[in-house]
């Protein structure tokens, strides 16, 4: 018999021998259905019968090793039964397979009287999840719940390695290691030689509590590249095998001229299986401490996530100098919740408020202006909303209410140094906001029909027209019903026609319309009917070359609408032009995404009328190796000028500005894009956005450029965003980021960093300078250190 490959001597259900061996190494669970006494009785009977080898063919539902669930296979060079001594011994190249686990050892001894199982020599257990345990020798008690292993080591999930001189399994939940080391880093070089791990934790004693899902260390020594850098008499972290557990997260440290030396230490507390709390106090040397936190709670139908922060202190300037005045409470809340009522209905909320416009800048609080619900406010604005949504395959309905807080600082008074900030009274309280869409399943006149409904009520406390006076704010209510029909035809030659019809009715109620005489106001009611008919036509043609496909596609849209009844709320006192109600189309941009909209206004208050022709030419080249390029050139023509469009839109005259858009991937790892709006006569650039992304084995980077003659605030905007990382060798690198305001010829933010990274650790040291004065905060400089350790988590935010 070959010592490396042998025929099985036994392939029987000896659960006692298997179970004892399978859980002898720490962390392996006993899953046999029988009690230990039943298993031992069955094993004795089978051994006395000297059952012949059994080889079973795989059946439906078998596990990866070909065995049925709870079926065991064992082979060994020799099995000896000593009836007088009550011992069963398996010798030589032992292999046991059971429920996806495989055990290998040189020798197994089962004591029939005491129930103790002993294993010797090159013990290896490979689990179904890929983890494995190793030992030189082990002993398991008669209840198969406790044992001791010598020369123990393990490779767990997430590539975690543990080694110890000895290991003891006290019971089903407590495991103890002596003279142990823990690391998720590689310990072998590519040639197989030993390698010092990047970081590790060595300890005199390590206790793994499976019930509490914590790993405790006694006399723990943190080592970087084999050198001890920190000693803690007691330390603990979450069990890598557990999804979540209480413990300290990676801290965040920095030095700046605004807050001085700053240290933030988050602690994660698992309150229950469905809730947790993260508390992260920020200690600063120049200013008062600040407490950040986050609480999360899961329910059977949804979840709630609330971030918060608080301090009681005086305000301070950009250099950390306290401003005269009394201490006061300063805080913020960033919360969200969403709950599934049933398969179709959902409701939720967001709660976003802060006591100071600059609180997030002063204390460097990140991930503030992100989406937490279906409605999103502009940058540096917070939105609190309550909503409910119903959705199925053919319909959508939502009802919501919301308020907005503005955090954009205004102009700084040169005498006092204080910024005016935004006036929240000019933002409307929105509610209810109702939207509904329905698409009947059967075709109507051979095409698809969509039904849209919308309604909204807006209430303002103060007018936006003159902030120096507290004039009444405009209140409005609107209800809309709309039908949209479209059908497609394709000729045998490839010409595609899509006729469409859109019919809409609006009803408005306006209150507190300023008359221009002091604070006098008026009210108005109106209804209007709107309609658009048109057709889209495309004729794509393609040509195949040796290694690429070229597609050329002219696109044309003709649309016509009767003169629309716009909602007029006054006249501009300077120009005398009409002022139209415009609550929902302020941030409109004319580009390739809106060129072929029959009504280019994204909202309801303004409506595009007259006869217009939208044309474009599209071209695409797709190479077989994955390279590609796309190009679009188009513009819009009108029968009459339309003063409803703003001067900055490029759509007021009969001939619109030119729209140009292109993107390309000329080689793997490089992508480019550009979109521009050019003057209809001079071809001067009114708006341009362009950028590039690069990534390869040497690093990654991006660049973004934007210029706009008149942004939505009516001022010229031009800025540049650049950033990336360059790898120096295998583990080191340099990171860069910069945002430059080209209009003011000044950098907004500059980051320069160096980092080290490998398979289990990343350390960043970043220098940042903020040059732009935000409100009354002066330019600042800071140096921060970010440390990320594999399996121990990243930073709090």
Short mmCIF file of N, CA, C and O in Angstrom, two decimals, residues 216-258:
data_model
loop_
_atom_site.label_atom_id
_atom_site.label_comp_id
_atom_site.label_asym_id
_atom_site.label_seq_id
_atom_site.Cartn_x
_atom_site.Cartn_y
_atom_site.Cartn_z
N UNK A 216 -10.12 38.78 23.61
CA UNK A 216 -9.42 39.53 24.66
C UNK A 216 -7.93 39.19 24.63
O UNK A 216 -7.55 38.05 24.35
N UNK A 217 -7.10 40.19 24.94
CA UNK A 217 -5.66 39.99 24.99
C UNK A 217 -5.14 40.43 26.37
O UNK A 217 -5.55 41.45 26.90
N UNK A 218 -4.20 39.66 26.92
CA UNK A 218 -3.52 40.02 28.15
C UNK A 218 -2.05 40.26 27.82
O UNK A 218 -1.40 39.42 27.18
N UNK A 219 -1.55 41.45 28.23
CA UNK A 219 -0.17 41.85 27.91
C UNK A 219 0.04 41.86 26.40
O UNK A 219 0.92 41.17 25.86
N UNK A 220 -0.77 42.65 25.71
CA UNK A 220 -0.72 42.71 24.25
C UNK A 220 0.39 43.65 23.79
O UNK A 220 0.58 44.73 24.35
N UNK A 221 1.11 43.24 22.75
CA UNK A 221 2.17 44.05 22.16
C UNK A 221 1.89 44.20 20.67
O UNK A 221 1.85 43.20 19.94
N UNK A 222 1.69 45.44 20.24
CA UNK A 222 1.47 45.71 18.82
C UNK A 222 2.83 45.84 18.13
O UNK A 222 3.71 46.58 18.59
N UNK A 223 2.96 45.13 17.04
CA UNK A 223 4.22 45.12 16.32
C UNK A 223 4.02 45.61 14.89
O UNK A 223 3.10 45.18 14.21
N UNK A 224 4.88 46.52 14.45
CA UNK A 224 4.94 46.96 13.06
C UNK A 224 6.26 46.50 12.50
O UNK A 224 7.33 46.84 13.03
N UNK A 225 6.20 45.69 11.47
CA UNK A 225 7.40 45.14 10.83
C UNK A 225 8.29 44.44 11.85
O UNK A 225 9.52 44.51 11.79
N UNK A 226 7.64 43.78 12.81
CA UNK A 226 8.36 43.01 13.80
C UNK A 226 8.84 43.79 15.00
O UNK A 226 9.38 43.22 15.95
N UNK A 227 8.65 45.13 15.02
CA UNK A 227 9.11 45.97 16.13
C UNK A 227 7.92 46.35 16.99
O UNK A 227 6.90 46.85 16.47
N UNK A 228 8.01 46.13 18.30
CA UNK A 228 6.93 46.49 19.21
C UNK A 228 6.81 48.00 19.29
O UNK A 228 7.79 48.69 19.59
N UNK A 229 5.60 48.52 19.03
CA UNK A 229 5.38 49.97 19.05
C UNK A 229 4.37 50.39 20.12
O UNK A 229 4.24 51.57 20.41
N UNK A 230 3.66 49.42 20.70
CA UNK A 230 2.65 49.77 21.71
C UNK A 230 2.43 48.57 22.60
O UNK A 230 2.34 47.43 22.13
N UNK A 231 2.31 48.84 23.91
CA UNK A 231 2.02 47.79 24.89
C UNK A 231 0.74 48.16 25.62
O UNK A 231 0.57 49.29 26.09
N UNK A 232 -0.16 47.18 25.74
CA UNK A 232 -1.40 47.37 26.49
C UNK A 232 -1.59 46.18 27.42
O UNK A 232 -1.58 45.02 26.94
N UNK A 233 -1.75 46.41 28.70
CA UNK A 233 -1.97 45.28 29.61
C UNK A 233 -3.22 44.50 29.25
O UNK A 233 -3.25 43.28 29.40
N UNK A 234 -4.26 45.23 28.79
CA UNK A 234 -5.51 44.59 28.38
C UNK A 234 -5.96 45.23 27.07
O UNK A 234 -5.90 46.45 26.91
N UNK A 235 -6.39 44.39 26.12
CA UNK A 235 -6.87 44.89 24.83
C UNK A 235 -7.90 43.89 24.30
O UNK A 235 -7.83 42.69 24.61
N UNK A 236 -8.86 44.39 23.54
CA UNK A 236 -9.84 43.49 22.93
C UNK A 236 -10.33 44.07 21.61
O UNK A 236 -10.26 45.28 21.37
N UNK A 237 -10.81 43.21 20.75
CA UNK A 237 -11.43 43.63 19.50
C UNK A 237 -12.47 42.58 19.11
O UNK A 237 -12.58 41.52 19.72
N UNK A 238 -13.23 42.88 18.09
CA UNK A 238 -14.29 41.98 17.65
C UNK A 238 -13.72 40.69 17.09
O UNK A 238 -12.65 40.68 16.47
N UNK A 239 -14.42 39.62 17.32
CA UNK A 239 -14.05 38.33 16.75
C UNK A 239 -14.15 38.43 15.23
O UNK A 239 -15.21 38.81 14.70
N UNK A 240 -13.08 38.12 14.48
CA UNK A 240 -13.16 38.20 13.02
C UNK A 240 -14.25 37.32 12.43
O UNK A 240 -14.75 37.60 11.33
N UNK A 241 -14.65 36.28 13.13
CA UNK A 241 -15.70 35.40 12.62
C UNK A 241 -17.09 35.96 12.90
O UNK A 241 -18.08 35.42 12.41
N UNK A 242 -17.18 37.04 13.69
CA UNK A 242 -18.49 37.61 14.01
C UNK A 242 -18.76 38.81 13.11
O UNK A 242 -17.84 39.56 12.76
N UNK A 243 -20.02 39.03 12.71
CA UNK A 243 -20.33 40.15 11.83
C UNK A 243 -20.19 41.50 12.50
O UNK A 243 -19.86 42.48 11.86
N UNK A 244 -20.42 41.60 13.79
CA UNK A 244 -20.35 42.88 14.49
C UNK A 244 -20.15 42.65 15.98
O UNK A 244 -20.65 41.68 16.54
N UNK A 245 -19.42 43.56 16.61
CA UNK A 245 -19.17 43.41 18.02
C UNK A 245 -18.66 44.73 18.59
O UNK A 245 -18.10 45.55 17.88
N UNK A 246 -18.87 44.94 19.87
CA UNK A 246 -18.43 46.17 20.53
C UNK A 246 -16.91 46.25 20.57
O UNK A 246 -16.22 45.23 20.64
N UNK A 247 -16.40 47.47 20.55
CA UNK A 247 -14.97 47.67 20.65
C UNK A 247 -14.55 49.01 20.07
O UNK A 247 -15.34 49.73 19.46
N UNK A 248 -13.27 49.36 20.26
CA UNK A 248 -12.73 50.61 19.74
C UNK A 248 -12.47 50.49 18.25
O UNK A 248 -12.01 49.45 17.77
N UNK A 249 -12.77 51.56 17.51
CA UNK A 249 -12.45 51.64 16.10
C UNK A 249 -11.15 52.40 15.93
O UNK A 249 -10.60 52.96 16.88
N UNK A 250 -10.67 52.44 14.71
CA UNK A 250 -9.39 53.11 14.45
C UNK A 250 -9.53 54.60 14.72
O UNK A 250 -10.46 55.24 14.24
N UNK A 251 -8.63 55.19 15.50
CA UNK A 251 -8.74 56.62 15.82
C UNK A 251 -8.33 57.51 14.66
O UNK A 251 -7.76 57.05 13.67
N UNK A 252 -8.61 58.79 14.82
CA UNK A 252 -8.24 59.79 13.82
C UNK A 252 -7.50 60.91 14.52
O UNK A 252 -7.98 61.45 15.51
N UNK A 253 -6.31 61.26 14.03
CA UNK A 253 -5.52 62.31 14.63
C UNK A 253 -5.09 63.34 13.60
O UNK A 253 -4.88 63.01 12.44
N UNK A 254 -4.98 64.59 14.03
CA UNK A 254 -4.54 65.65 13.13
C UNK A 254 -3.98 66.81 13.94
O UNK A 254 -4.22 66.93 15.15
N UNK A 255 -3.26 67.67 13.24
CA UNK A 255 -2.74 68.91 13.83
C UNK A 255 -3.07 70.03 12.87
O UNK A 255 -2.75 69.95 11.68
N UNK A 256 -3.75 71.08 13.35
CA UNK A 256 -4.11 72.21 12.49
C UNK A 256 -4.02 73.50 13.28
O UNK A 256 -4.03 73.49 14.52
N UNK A 257 -3.93 74.62 12.54
CA UNK A 257 -3.88 75.90 13.22
C UNK A 257 -5.26 76.37 13.63
O UNK A 257 -5.40 77.41 14.28
N UNK A 258 -6.31 75.61 13.27
CA UNK A 258 -7.67 75.97 13.66
C UNK A 258 -8.07 75.28 14.96
O UNK A 258 -8.66 75.90 15.85
#
